[in-house]
Structure formats: C-alpha cells, structure tokens
Amino acid sequence: AARHFDTRTTEPVSFFLSGLEELLSWQPDANDDFNVASVPLAKRQPPLHSRRPRTLVCHDMRGGYLEDRFIQGSATRNPYVFYHWRYIDIFVYFSHHTVTIPPVCWTNAAHRNGVPVLGTFITEWTEGEKLCEAFLAGGEEAYGAVAEQLARIAQHYRFDGWLLNIENTLSAVAVGNLPFFLRDLTARVHSAVPGGLVIWYDSVLQNGVLKWQNELSPENRVFFDACDGLFTNYNWKEEHLERSRALAGPRHSDVYVGIDVFARGDVIGGGFDTDKSLRLIRQQGLSAAIFAPGWVYEHLGEENFLQNENKFWGSLDEYLPTHSICTLPLTTSFNLGMGTSRFLDGKEEETGPWYDLSAQEIQPFYPEREGWLNTSCCLQDAWCGGSSLRVQGTIPRGEERLAVRLFSLQMPAPPKLYLTLLYKLEGSYADDIAVALELTTWDSATCYEGNLTSLPEPNGRHHPRFLPAPPPGLAKLLNACHRGNNGWTSRCYELDLQDCSLRDLSLLVSRHQPSLQETPFSCLLGELRVLDAASMVATPPRVENVSASQLWWQ
C-alpha cells in the first residue's frame, strides 16, 4: 500500500491522513506495525501535571514528512535533529494535512527522553469549512465518531494526544457543537492514552468567526475550558499576557503563549531574540509554545547546525525549567540518531551519512560557560552509534577541578550503585588531566556514604570508588571496567549510600598537579551508565513467543 511503503524503494514510511473520509475509514492494519512507537514514555520529574510553567515545541518544517518519514532511517547528509529534550515538556509534530500522525521516529526519541508527543488535527480555508460542517453540524453521533477515531489513532500508534487547529469560520450549529466535541475528544484521549493531552489553538471564536486573539480571551475561553490547554497565536503584547494570566486563574500554566521563531508578523522577538519573548511570558507565570525552532536549520543553514542549535537553546536556558531523570538504569552513548559514520566499540564500522531518530539515546544537558566551558556533539569519533559528547574548556588558575553537570537526577539512591564511563582525552594537555564522575545528593542529616560510622560528605558531593576489576558474578554486565580500546579509556566505579536522594551527575575534570596557570582540556565521552546493583543480580525476565514479520531478504 502506497500509504505504508515508499513507492520507489518499498521501505516502510510514516504517513498522514487527508480529509474526513480517510479519518473515519481508518482501521489498524497489519502493515501498520512499523508505525507503532516501540519506546514507552519515560518517567521524569517534575511530572507534566505539576503547576510550574511548561515549554512546548511545535515542529513545523517544509510541510513535514521529509527524511523523518523513513522509519528504518535514511542516508541523509546533515539532517535536522532535536536533542535539547531536558528543556521541554511537550513536542508537537505539525503539518497542514488534516490528520498529522507524528512520524514514529520522533515519538521514539521524545519518549526515551521523557517527552510526550502530540499529532495535529487541522482544518483550513473553504475545504476546512466543509469538513467541519460535515462532522460538527451533524450532531453528537457525527462528532463523537471523529473524536473516537482520533483517540484510537493516538492509542494505536502510541503517541500522546492532539493539537487542534480549526482555522476557518463555522456556522452557528457547528460552533455550538465545538465545545462538546472538544470535551468528548479530551475525555476519550485521557481514557485511551495514559497522560494523554488535547490542546486548542487560538483561532476560531465562540461565535464562529475566525479571529486570532493572541491571548486567552472571553471569546475563546469556552474551548480552553473544554480541554487541557490553549496555544495562543504569536502577535501578542504584554497586556495580552496580563489578561491571559488573570483570566486563566489557577490554570495559568495551561496557557501556552506562541512564539514564532521566524518572527513573522508583529512580534516581540524571534531568532536569537527569542529570549525577549520568553522573558515576558515567564514574568506572568505562563507556559510557552515555541513554534518552528527549525529556523536554526532552515535560516542559518545545515553546515554549522549543531553549533547554532546549542547557541539557540543556550540563549534561552535562563527561562527554561529543566527536567530530572527519576529511574535507573541510566545508560547512554550520547547518540544523536544521525552521523557521518557508524561506530561500534570505538571502531568505525561504516562510513557515510545516516539518519534515524529512533536510534537517538538519552541526551544530557549541553552546559556552556563563555570562555570556560563548551559542550557539543562530536560526529568524527564515537564509542557506539554516530556521535560522542565533547566536553572542552579550561580549569581556571587556582582551581584544582571543574565539575561539568550532565544530568539532573531526582530519586532515592539505592544502597549500592555501579557507574561506568568510557572516555578519550584529546589535545596536548591530555597527560595533565584526569576525569572521573561525581554524584551529588540533596542535603539531608540522614544521608551517609559507606556505613553509619562515616561522616556526611560536605555539600553532598560523592566521588565513587574506582574498581580496577568487576566484582565476581558481574563481569559480563560490567565488562566496561576494562574494555576500552581504539584510544578509549574505560572506567568502572562503585558507590554505597544510605538514606540519600540523588541530585546531579557530573563529569569531574581535575589536574594531576596543582598549577597557577589555566589548564585547557578536551574530552570525548563515549558511554555513561549508572546502575542499581540490586537490579543487576536479579534474573532478567524471559523473552518468549518471538515472531518476525514483513521480512525482505537481500
């Protein structure tokens, strides 16, 4: 079927639905299996329903379904990737097709990093009017059938809900049924998808007129009240924000104020001035909807994309509350889901570009301190996949070490942890530098390292003990203790904690000798793992009833 497979190559592809007929006739299909997300939504802290302001990213690029439609990847050179997941709460895949089902690679990458993904249901222009008339003016049965199909589609493909965008005028009957449809859809999505969401875009008003408000207003509030949130249009001023805040009351974090990064129309700031818009939004305690951050890729070009992307998100970090990992194991080789080569165990296995967001792994923070520290993706060398994490900077004079925060954690510490690290030191100062891992815990009078006779660590900083060889019985799982090769060094550590709560995981860069000079350093991180010792000795569940389908032998 042309919908499920590329007509040129026969590769499985992600797809959209056009028009009401395609939506209502949709049924799960045996060819669909490729499009079902395989990665469950990871837990993280704080959860989405906490009251702090959120950040939604709405991805809209050249009509959508570009190279990201190839479910098993493609040989794309310099593709667009998103990896600053620690900053965001919700990811929306947007296109102008009636029913935008997010390409499964995006759902897999977002879920692995704890971010829910929404598809888009959109109606526009005269065609949109006709479509809305057909299901909204038809009464409860007609709009209930549409709500049911949208909820089933999200449940079947395992994404997390919908952005609704009705950008056309509506008849009195149709607009009268719209809040009931929205309420019905929201209830069905909540029931079908754990943690599911329905968000309304600021477009048509309660009288059926298409008129963007750029705020939560008495004219669009009826739709806000019927679902999980409102995504406002982009041409707002400060007074719009103040009125939205007042009208939303305790639901102020459900108002997602739109920022068009392309800065089209009369806007406060886009591009590298996006922080100006974000600052005003946060002053009112509102959430933000960052539209088309692919501007970095489309406007500034593909060549220095990764560098520009870090610069863009770094410029906003003051206004982006971050998220913490709250489950173990934590394991990543920092793979972006793209590369110019493929590496395995530090060795280049295949050269040539590749792109497959489903292969993207858990992403860290990318900390930046001007002149002192830079964190970036390195495509030229990796331990496994297509990229490693390059941490470079300077240990200031008079300082012995520098801690580079990679992950925020929020969970009770198990009694014993194992940590593994694969790294490679670069540059002429490599012999002067040592790297290790540092775990911090939240301040607590009851938290001890080792046993109860130990003293509490100052500032909750813990430096796991180096293990020259894995403990008996764990050699296979902890083979990282001495498996470094191709220039990579491998280290294994253990840490015993009592009644502690984990806070941050950092890379600790230190000098071998004290020095009054600045010491530059550059280090590639190839793999990092934090493991709960108790779960490692447990017998893994048996895998049963494995079946394979849709095989094409070459």
Coordinates of C-alpha atoms in Angstrom, one line a residue:
A1 CA 0.0 0.0 0.0
A2 CA 1.4 3.4 -1.0
R3 CA 0.5 4.9 2.3
H4 CA 2.6 2.5 4.3
F5 CA 5.6 1.9 1.9
D6 CA 7.6 4.2 -0.2
T7 CA 6.6 3.5 -3.8
R8 CA 10.2 4.0 -5.1
T9 CA 12.1 1.8 -2.5
T10 CA 9.3 -0.2 -0.8
E11 CA 10.8 1.0 2.6
P12 CA 8.2 1.5 5.4
V13 CA 7.2 5.1 5.8
S14 CA 5.3 7.3 8.3
F15 CA 2.1 8.8 6.9
F16 CA -0.7 11.3 7.4
L17 CA -4.5 11.2 6.6
S18 CA -6.2 13.6 4.3
G19 CA -9.9 14.6 4.8
L20 CA -12.7 13.3 6.8
E21 CA -13.3 10.1 4.8
E22 CA -9.7 8.8 5.3
L23 CA -10.0 9.6 9.1
L24 CA -13.4 7.8 9.5
S25 CA -12.4 4.8 7.5
W26 CA -9.0 4.3 9.3
Q27 CA -8.5 0.9 10.8
P28 CA -5.4 -0.7 12.3
D29 CA -3.7 -2.6 9.6
A30 CA -1.1 -5.4 9.5
N31 CA 1.2 -3.0 7.6
D32 CA 0.9 -0.5 10.5
D33 CA 3.3 -2.3 12.8
F34 CA 6.3 -0.3 11.7
N35 CA 4.5 2.9 12.7
V36 CA 3.7 1.9 16.2
A37 CA 6.2 3.6 18.7
S38 CA 8.4 1.0 20.4
V39 CA 9.6 3.2 23.2
P40 CA 7.3 3.9 26.2
L41 CA 7.1 7.4 27.6
A42 CA 9.9 7.5 30.3
K43 CA 9.0 9.0 33.7
R44 CA 10.8 12.2 34.8
Q45 CA 10.5 14.9 37.4
P46 CA 8.6 17.1 37.8
P47 CA 5.7 15.4 36.1
L48 CA 3.8 17.2 33.4
H49 CA 0.8 18.0 35.6
S50 CA 2.9 20.0 38.1
R51 CA 1.9 23.6 38.2
R52 CA 5.2 25.2 37.0
P53 CA 5.2 26.9 33.6
R54 CA 5.9 24.4 30.7
T55 CA 7.6 24.6 27.4
L56 CA 6.0 23.2 24.3
V57 CA 7.9 22.8 21.0
C58 CA 5.9 22.8 17.8
H59 CA 8.0 21.3 14.9
D60 CA 6.9 22.7 11.5
M61 CA 9.4 22.2 8.7
R62 CA 8.7 22.4 4.9
G63 CA 5.4 20.6 5.1
G64 CA 6.6 17.8 7.3
Y65 CA 7.2 14.1 6.4
L66 CA 10.7 14.8 5.0
E67 CA 13.5 12.3 5.6
D68 CA 12.0 11.7 9.0
R69 CA 9.3 9.6 7.3
F70 CA 11.7 6.7 6.6
I71 CA 11.0 4.5 9.7
Q72 CA 14.2 2.5 9.3
G73 CA 16.4 5.5 8.6
S74 CA 17.9 7.0 5.5
A75 CA 21.3 8.1 4.2
T76 CA 20.6 11.8 4.7
R77 CA 23.6 14.2 4.9
N78 CA 23.2 16.9 7.6
P79 CA 19.7 16.2 8.7
Y80 CA 17.6 18.1 11.2
V81 CA 17.6 16.6 14.7
F82 CA 16.3 17.9 18.0
Y83 CA 18.1 16.9 21.2
H84 CA 17.5 19.5 23.9
W85 CA 14.8 17.4 25.5
R86 CA 15.8 18.3 29.1
Y87 CA 14.3 21.8 28.5
I88 CA 10.9 20.9 27.1
D89 CA 7.7 19.4 28.3
I90 CA 5.7 18.6 25.1
F91 CA 6.6 18.1 21.4
V92 CA 4.0 18.7 18.7
Y93 CA 4.6 17.5 15.1
F94 CA 2.8 19.9 12.8
S95 CA 1.8 19.8 9.2
H96 CA -1.1 21.1 7.0
H97 CA -2.6 17.7 6.4
T98 CA -5.9 17.1 8.1
V99 CA -4.6 14.4 10.4
T100 CA -0.9 14.6 11.2
I101 CA 0.3 11.3 12.8
P102 CA 3.8 12.1 14.2
P103 CA 6.5 10.0 12.4
V104 CA 7.3 7.2 14.7
C105 CA 11.0 8.1 15.0
W106 CA 10.1 11.4 16.7
T107 CA 7.8 9.6 19.2
N108 CA 10.6 7.1 20.0
A109 CA 13.2 9.8 20.5
A110 CA 10.9 12.0 22.6
H111 CA 9.6 9.2 24.7
R112 CA 13.1 7.9 25.5
N113 CA 13.8 11.4 26.9
G114 CA 10.5 11.6 28.8
V115 CA 8.7 14.0 26.5
P116 CA 5.1 13.3 25.3
V117 CA 4.3 13.8 21.6
L118 CA 1.1 15.3 20.0
G119 CA -0.2 15.0 16.5
T120 CA -2.2 17.7 14.8
F121 CA -5.8 17.8 13.6
I122 CA -6.2 20.9 11.3
T123 CA -9.0 22.3 9.1
E124 CA -8.4 25.4 6.9
W125 CA -9.9 27.6 4.2
T126 CA -13.1 26.6 2.4
E127 CA -12.3 22.9 2.4
G128 CA -11.9 23.1 6.2
E129 CA -15.4 24.8 6.5
K130 CA -17.0 22.0 4.5
L131 CA -15.2 19.3 6.6
C132 CA -16.2 21.0 9.9
E133 CA -19.8 21.3 8.7
A134 CA -19.9 17.6 7.9
F135 CA -19.0 16.4 11.4
L136 CA -19.8 19.3 13.7
A137 CA -23.2 20.3 12.4
G138 CA -24.1 16.6 12.2
G139 CA -24.6 16.4 16.0
E140 CA -23.3 14.1 18.7
E141 CA -23.0 10.9 16.7
A142 CA -21.0 12.6 13.9
Y143 CA -18.6 14.5 16.1
G144 CA -18.3 11.5 18.5
A145 CA -17.2 9.3 15.6
V146 CA -14.3 11.8 14.8
A147 CA -13.3 12.0 18.5
E148 CA -13.3 8.2 18.8
Q149 CA -11.1 7.8 15.7
L150 CA -8.6 10.4 16.8
A151 CA -8.4 8.8 20.3
R152 CA -8.0 5.3 18.7
I153 CA -5.2 6.6 16.3
A154 CA -3.2 8.0 19.2
Q155 CA -3.7 4.9 21.3
H156 CA -2.7 2.6 18.3
Y157 CA 0.4 4.4 17.3
R158 CA 1.3 5.1 20.9
F159 CA 1.7 8.9 20.8
D160 CA 0.1 11.1 23.4
G161 CA -2.7 13.3 22.0
W162 CA -3.6 16.1 19.7
L163 CA -3.2 19.8 18.9
L164 CA -6.5 21.0 17.4
N165 CA -6.4 23.9 14.9
I166 CA -9.7 25.0 13.4
E167 CA -8.6 27.8 11.1
N168 CA -11.9 28.6 9.2
T169 CA -15.2 30.1 10.0
L170 CA -18.0 27.9 11.4
S171 CA -21.8 28.0 11.1
A172 CA -23.8 28.7 14.3
V173 CA -24.7 25.0 14.6
A174 CA -21.1 23.8 14.1
V175 CA -19.6 26.2 16.6
G176 CA -22.3 25.4 19.1
N177 CA -21.2 21.7 19.0
L178 CA -17.5 22.5 19.0
P179 CA -17.0 22.7 22.9
F180 CA -18.9 19.4 23.2
F181 CA -16.7 17.8 20.6
L182 CA -13.6 19.1 22.3
R183 CA -14.8 17.8 25.7
D184 CA -15.6 14.5 24.2
L185 CA -12.3 14.2 22.4
T186 CA -10.4 15.2 25.6
A187 CA -12.2 12.6 27.7
R188 CA -11.6 9.8 25.1
V189 CA -7.9 10.7 24.8
H190 CA -7.5 10.7 28.6
S191 CA -9.2 7.3 28.7
A192 CA -7.3 5.7 25.8
V193 CA -3.8 7.2 26.4
P194 CA -2.3 7.4 30.0
G195 CA -1.3 11.0 30.5
G196 CA -2.9 12.0 27.1
L197 CA -3.4 15.7 26.2
V198 CA -5.6 17.8 23.9
I199 CA -4.5 21.4 23.3
W200 CA -6.6 24.0 21.4
Y201 CA -5.0 26.5 19.0
D202 CA -6.2 30.2 19.3
S203 CA -8.2 30.6 16.0
V204 CA -12.0 30.5 15.7
L205 CA -14.1 32.2 18.3
Q206 CA -17.3 31.1 20.2
N207 CA -19.4 33.0 17.6
G208 CA -17.9 31.0 14.7
V209 CA -15.7 33.9 13.4
L210 CA -12.1 33.2 12.6
K211 CA -10.2 35.8 14.5
W212 CA -6.9 35.2 16.3
Q213 CA -6.9 36.6 19.8
N214 CA -3.2 36.3 20.7
E215 CA -4.4 35.6 24.2
L216 CA -6.9 33.7 26.3
S217 CA -10.0 35.8 26.0
P218 CA -13.7 35.7 26.9
E219 CA -14.3 34.8 23.2
N220 CA -12.1 31.7 23.2
R221 CA -12.3 30.6 26.8
V222 CA -15.1 28.1 26.2
F223 CA -12.6 26.0 24.2
F224 CA -9.8 26.4 26.9
D225 CA -12.3 25.2 29.5
A226 CA -13.1 22.1 27.4
C227 CA -9.6 20.7 27.0
D228 CA -6.0 20.6 28.5
G229 CA -4.7 23.9 27.3
L230 CA -4.6 26.8 24.8
F231 CA -1.8 27.6 22.3
T232 CA -2.1 31.3 21.5
N233 CA -1.3 33.0 18.3
Y234 CA 2.0 34.9 18.1
N235 CA 1.2 38.6 17.7
W236 CA 0.8 39.4 21.4
K237 CA 2.0 42.3 23.6
E238 CA 2.5 42.5 27.3
E239 CA -1.1 43.4 28.0
H240 CA -2.3 40.2 26.3
L241 CA -0.2 38.2 28.7
E242 CA -1.5 40.1 31.7
R243 CA -5.1 39.5 30.6
S244 CA -4.4 35.8 29.9
R245 CA -2.9 35.3 33.3
A246 CA -5.9 37.0 35.1
L247 CA -8.5 35.0 33.1
A248 CA -6.7 31.6 33.4
G249 CA -6.6 31.8 37.2
P250 CA -5.1 28.7 38.7
R251 CA -4.8 27.2 35.2
H252 CA -2.2 29.7 34.1
S253 CA 0.3 27.0 33.2
D254 CA -2.2 25.6 30.7
V255 CA -1.9 28.8 28.6
Y256 CA 0.9 28.2 26.0
V257 CA 1.9 31.6 24.6
G258 CA 3.0 31.2 21.0
I259 CA 6.5 32.4 19.9
D260 CA 7.2 32.1 16.2
V261 CA 11.0 31.7 15.9
F262 CA 10.8 33.0 12.3
A263 CA 9.4 36.3 13.8
R264 CA 6.6 36.7 11.2
G265 CA 4.1 39.5 11.9
D266 CA 4.2 42.0 14.7
V267 CA 6.1 40.0 17.4
I268 CA 8.3 40.9 20.3
G269 CA 11.3 38.7 19.3
G270 CA 12.3 35.5 17.3
G271 CA 15.5 34.0 16.1
F272 CA 18.3 34.8 18.6
D273 CA 16.0 37.4 20.2
T274 CA 13.5 34.6 21.2
D275 CA 14.6 35.1 24.9
K276 CA 13.0 38.6 24.9
S277 CA 9.6 37.0 24.2
L278 CA 10.2 34.2 26.7
R279 CA 11.2 36.5 29.5
L280 CA 7.9 38.4 29.3
I281 CA 5.9 35.1 29.2
R282 CA 7.7 33.8 32.3
Q283 CA 7.2 37.0 34.2
Q284 CA 3.4 36.2 34.1
G285 CA 4.0 32.6 35.1
L286 CA 2.6 31.3 31.7
S287 CA 3.8 28.4 29.6
A288 CA 5.4 28.9 26.2
A289 CA 4.8 27.3 22.8
I290 CA 8.0 27.7 20.7
F291 CA 6.9 27.4 17.0
A292 CA 9.3 26.3 14.3
P293 CA 12.6 26.2 16.1
G294 CA 13.9 24.6 12.9
W295 CA 14.6 28.2 12.0
V296 CA 18.1 27.5 13.2
Y297 CA 18.4 24.8 10.5
E298 CA 16.4 26.4 7.7
H299 CA 17.5 30.0 8.1
L300 CA 21.2 29.6 9.3
G301 CA 21.9 26.6 7.1
E302 CA 22.8 23.0 7.6
E303 CA 26.6 23.4 7.8
N304 CA 27.1 24.6 11.4
F305 CA 23.7 23.4 12.5
L306 CA 24.8 21.6 15.7
Q307 CA 26.8 24.6 16.9
N308 CA 24.0 27.0 16.1
E309 CA 21.4 24.8 17.8
N310 CA 23.4 24.7 21.0
K311 CA 23.8 28.5 20.8
F312 CA 20.0 29.0 20.3
W313 CA 18.9 26.8 23.2
G314 CA 21.7 28.1 25.4
S315 CA 20.4 31.6 24.8
L316 CA 17.0 30.6 26.3
D317 CA 18.2 28.4 29.2
E318 CA 17.5 31.1 31.9
Y319 CA 13.8 30.8 31.1
L320 CA 13.5 27.0 30.5
P321 CA 13.0 25.0 33.7
T322 CA 14.8 21.7 33.3
H323 CA 13.8 18.1 34.0
S324 CA 15.3 15.3 36.1
I325 CA 15.7 11.6 35.4
C326 CA 13.9 9.6 38.1
T327 CA 14.6 6.0 37.2
L328 CA 17.6 3.7 36.9
P329 CA 19.4 2.3 34.9
L330 CA 20.6 5.5 33.2
T331 CA 22.6 4.5 30.2
T332 CA 23.6 6.4 27.1
S333 CA 26.3 6.7 24.4
F334 CA 25.0 10.2 23.5
N335 CA 24.0 9.1 20.1
L336 CA 22.0 11.9 18.2
G337 CA 20.3 9.5 15.8
M338 CA 22.5 10.6 12.9
G339 CA 26.1 10.6 11.9
T340 CA 28.7 10.7 9.1
S341 CA 29.8 7.2 10.1
R342 CA 28.7 4.3 12.3
F343 CA 30.9 3.2 15.2
L344 CA 30.9 0.1 17.4
D345 CA 33.2 -0.3 20.4
G346 CA 35.2 2.8 19.3
K347 CA 35.8 1.5 15.8
E348 CA 34.4 3.0 12.6
E349 CA 32.3 0.2 11.1
E350 CA 30.7 2.0 8.2
T351 CA 31.4 5.4 6.6
G352 CA 28.7 7.5 5.0
P353 CA 25.8 9.6 6.3
W354 CA 22.8 8.1 8.2
Y355 CA 19.7 9.4 9.9
D356 CA 17.4 7.5 12.3
L357 CA 15.9 9.4 15.2
S358 CA 14.6 6.1 16.7
A359 CA 18.3 5.4 17.5
Q360 CA 18.8 8.6 19.4
E361 CA 19.7 8.0 23.0
I362 CA 19.1 9.8 26.3
Q363 CA 20.5 13.3 25.9
P364 CA 22.4 15.3 28.6
F365 CA 22.5 19.0 29.3
Y366 CA 24.8 20.9 27.0
P367 CA 26.3 23.3 29.5
E368 CA 28.1 26.4 28.3
R369 CA 30.1 29.0 30.2
E370 CA 31.6 31.6 28.0
G371 CA 35.4 31.2 27.7
W372 CA 35.4 28.4 30.3
L373 CA 33.3 25.6 29.1
N374 CA 31.7 24.2 25.9
T375 CA 29.8 21.0 25.4
S376 CA 29.0 19.8 21.9
C377 CA 28.3 16.8 19.8
C378 CA 31.3 15.2 18.0
L379 CA 30.5 13.3 14.8
Q380 CA 34.1 12.4 14.0
D381 CA 34.6 9.9 16.7
A382 CA 32.3 7.8 18.9
W383 CA 32.2 4.7 21.0
C384 CA 28.8 3.4 19.7
G385 CA 26.4 4.9 17.2
G386 CA 27.2 8.2 15.3
S387 CA 28.4 10.7 17.9
S388 CA 30.0 11.2 21.2
L389 CA 29.8 14.2 23.7
R390 CA 32.8 16.6 23.5
V391 CA 33.4 18.5 26.8
Q392 CA 36.1 21.1 26.4
G393 CA 37.1 24.1 28.5
T394 CA 39.7 25.4 30.9
I395 CA 40.4 24.8 34.6
P396 CA 40.9 28.3 36.0
R397 CA 44.1 29.2 37.7
G398 CA 44.0 28.4 41.4
E399 CA 41.2 25.8 41.0
E400 CA 42.0 22.1 41.2
R401 CA 39.0 20.8 39.3
L402 CA 35.9 21.6 37.4
A403 CA 32.5 19.7 37.7
V404 CA 30.5 19.6 34.4
R405 CA 26.8 18.8 35.2
L406 CA 25.5 16.3 32.6
F407 CA 22.2 15.1 34.2
S408 CA 19.8 16.2 36.9
L409 CA 18.5 13.3 39.0
Q410 CA 15.6 13.1 41.4
M411 CA 15.2 9.7 43.0
P412 CA 16.1 7.8 46.2
A413 CA 19.6 6.4 45.9
P414 CA 19.8 2.6 46.0
P415 CA 22.2 1.2 48.7
K416 CA 24.8 0.4 46.1
L417 CA 25.4 1.9 42.7
Y418 CA 27.8 0.9 39.9
L419 CA 28.9 3.5 37.4
T420 CA 30.8 3.0 34.1
L421 CA 32.4 5.6 31.9
L422 CA 34.2 5.4 28.5
Y423 CA 36.2 8.5 27.6
K424 CA 39.0 9.7 25.4
L425 CA 41.2 12.7 26.3
E426 CA 42.3 14.9 23.4
G427 CA 45.0 17.6 22.8
S428 CA 48.4 18.4 24.1
Y429 CA 47.3 18.7 27.7
A430 CA 45.8 15.2 27.9
D431 CA 48.6 14.0 30.2
D432 CA 48.0 16.7 32.7
I433 CA 44.3 15.9 33.1
A434 CA 42.2 13.2 34.9
V435 CA 38.5 12.7 34.6
A436 CA 36.1 10.9 36.9
L437 CA 32.4 11.0 37.9
E438 CA 30.8 13.0 40.7
L439 CA 27.3 12.3 42.1
T440 CA 25.7 14.9 44.4
T441 CA 22.8 14.2 46.8
W442 CA 20.2 16.5 48.3
D443 CA 21.2 17.9 51.7
S444 CA 20.0 15.6 54.5
A445 CA 21.1 14.8 58.0
T446 CA 20.4 11.1 57.4
C447 CA 22.4 10.7 54.1
Y448 CA 25.7 8.8 54.5
E449 CA 28.3 7.4 52.2
G450 CA 29.5 3.9 53.1
N451 CA 28.2 3.0 56.5
L452 CA 26.8 4.8 59.5
T453 CA 30.2 5.4 61.0
S454 CA 31.2 7.5 58.0
L455 CA 30.8 11.3 58.2
P456 CA 28.3 13.0 55.9
E457 CA 30.0 14.3 52.7
P458 CA 30.4 18.1 52.5
N459 CA 27.9 19.7 50.1
G460 CA 26.6 16.2 49.4
R461 CA 29.4 15.5 46.8
H462 CA 30.3 11.9 46.3
H463 CA 33.2 10.5 44.4
P464 CA 32.6 6.9 43.5
R465 CA 35.4 4.5 44.2
F466 CA 37.4 3.3 41.2
L467 CA 37.0 -0.5 40.6
P468 CA 40.0 -2.0 38.8
A469 CA 38.0 -5.2 38.0
P470 CA 34.4 -6.0 38.2
P471 CA 33.1 -7.9 41.2
P472 CA 32.7 -11.7 40.7
G473 CA 29.4 -12.6 39.1
L474 CA 29.0 -9.2 37.4
A475 CA 31.9 -9.4 35.0
K476 CA 29.6 -9.8 32.0
L477 CA 27.4 -6.8 32.8
L478 CA 30.3 -4.6 34.0
N479 CA 32.6 -5.5 31.1
A480 CA 33.2 -1.8 30.7
C481 CA 35.8 -2.0 33.5
H482 CA 38.5 -3.0 31.1
R483 CA 37.0 -2.9 27.6
G484 CA 38.4 0.4 26.4
N485 CA 40.2 0.2 23.0
N486 CA 40.8 2.3 19.9
G487 CA 42.1 5.1 22.1
W488 CA 39.1 5.0 24.5
T489 CA 39.7 4.5 28.3
S490 CA 37.2 2.6 30.3
R491 CA 36.4 3.1 34.0
C492 CA 34.2 1.3 36.5
Y493 CA 33.1 2.7 39.9
E494 CA 31.0 1.8 42.9
L495 CA 29.3 3.9 45.5
D496 CA 27.5 2.9 48.7
L497 CA 24.9 5.3 50.0
Q498 CA 22.4 5.2 52.9
D499 CA 19.2 7.2 53.0
C500 CA 20.2 9.6 50.3
S501 CA 18.4 11.2 47.4
L502 CA 20.3 11.6 44.1
R503 CA 20.6 15.2 42.7
D504 CA 23.2 15.6 39.9
L505 CA 25.6 13.5 37.8
S506 CA 28.7 15.4 36.7
L507 CA 31.9 14.8 34.9
L508 CA 34.8 15.8 37.2
V509 CA 37.8 17.2 35.3
S510 CA 40.9 17.7 37.5
R511 CA 44.6 18.4 37.1
H512 CA 47.2 15.9 38.2
Q513 CA 49.4 18.7 39.7
P514 CA 48.3 22.0 41.3
S515 CA 49.1 24.9 39.0
L516 CA 48.9 28.6 39.0
Q517 CA 48.2 28.5 35.2
E518 CA 45.0 27.9 33.4
T519 CA 44.8 24.3 32.1
P520 CA 42.8 23.7 28.9
F521 CA 41.2 20.3 28.4
S522 CA 39.2 18.4 25.8
C523 CA 37.5 15.1 26.5
L524 CA 35.1 12.9 24.4
L525 CA 32.5 10.9 26.4
G526 CA 31.6 7.7 24.6
E527 CA 29.3 6.0 27.1
L528 CA 28.0 6.6 30.6
R529 CA 26.0 4.2 32.8
V530 CA 24.5 4.4 36.3
L531 CA 23.2 1.1 37.6
D532 CA 21.4 -0.1 40.6
A533 CA 23.5 -3.1 41.9
A534 CA 20.4 -4.9 43.3
S535 CA 18.6 -5.0 39.9
M536 CA 21.8 -6.3 38.2
V537 CA 21.9 -9.5 40.2
A538 CA 18.1 -10.1 39.6
T539 CA 17.3 -12.7 37.0
P540 CA 16.2 -10.9 33.8
P541 CA 12.7 -11.7 32.6
R542 CA 12.5 -14.5 29.9
V543 CA 11.7 -13.5 26.4
E544 CA 9.0 -15.7 24.9
N545 CA 6.9 -16.1 21.8
V546 CA 9.1 -14.0 19.5
S547 CA 7.7 -13.7 16.0
A548 CA 9.1 -11.9 12.9
S549 CA 7.0 -10.5 10.0
Q550 CA 7.4 -8.2 7.0
L551 CA 10.8 -9.6 6.1
W552 CA 12.6 -8.7 2.9
W553 CA 15.7 -10.8 2.3
Q554 CA 18.5 -9.3 0.3

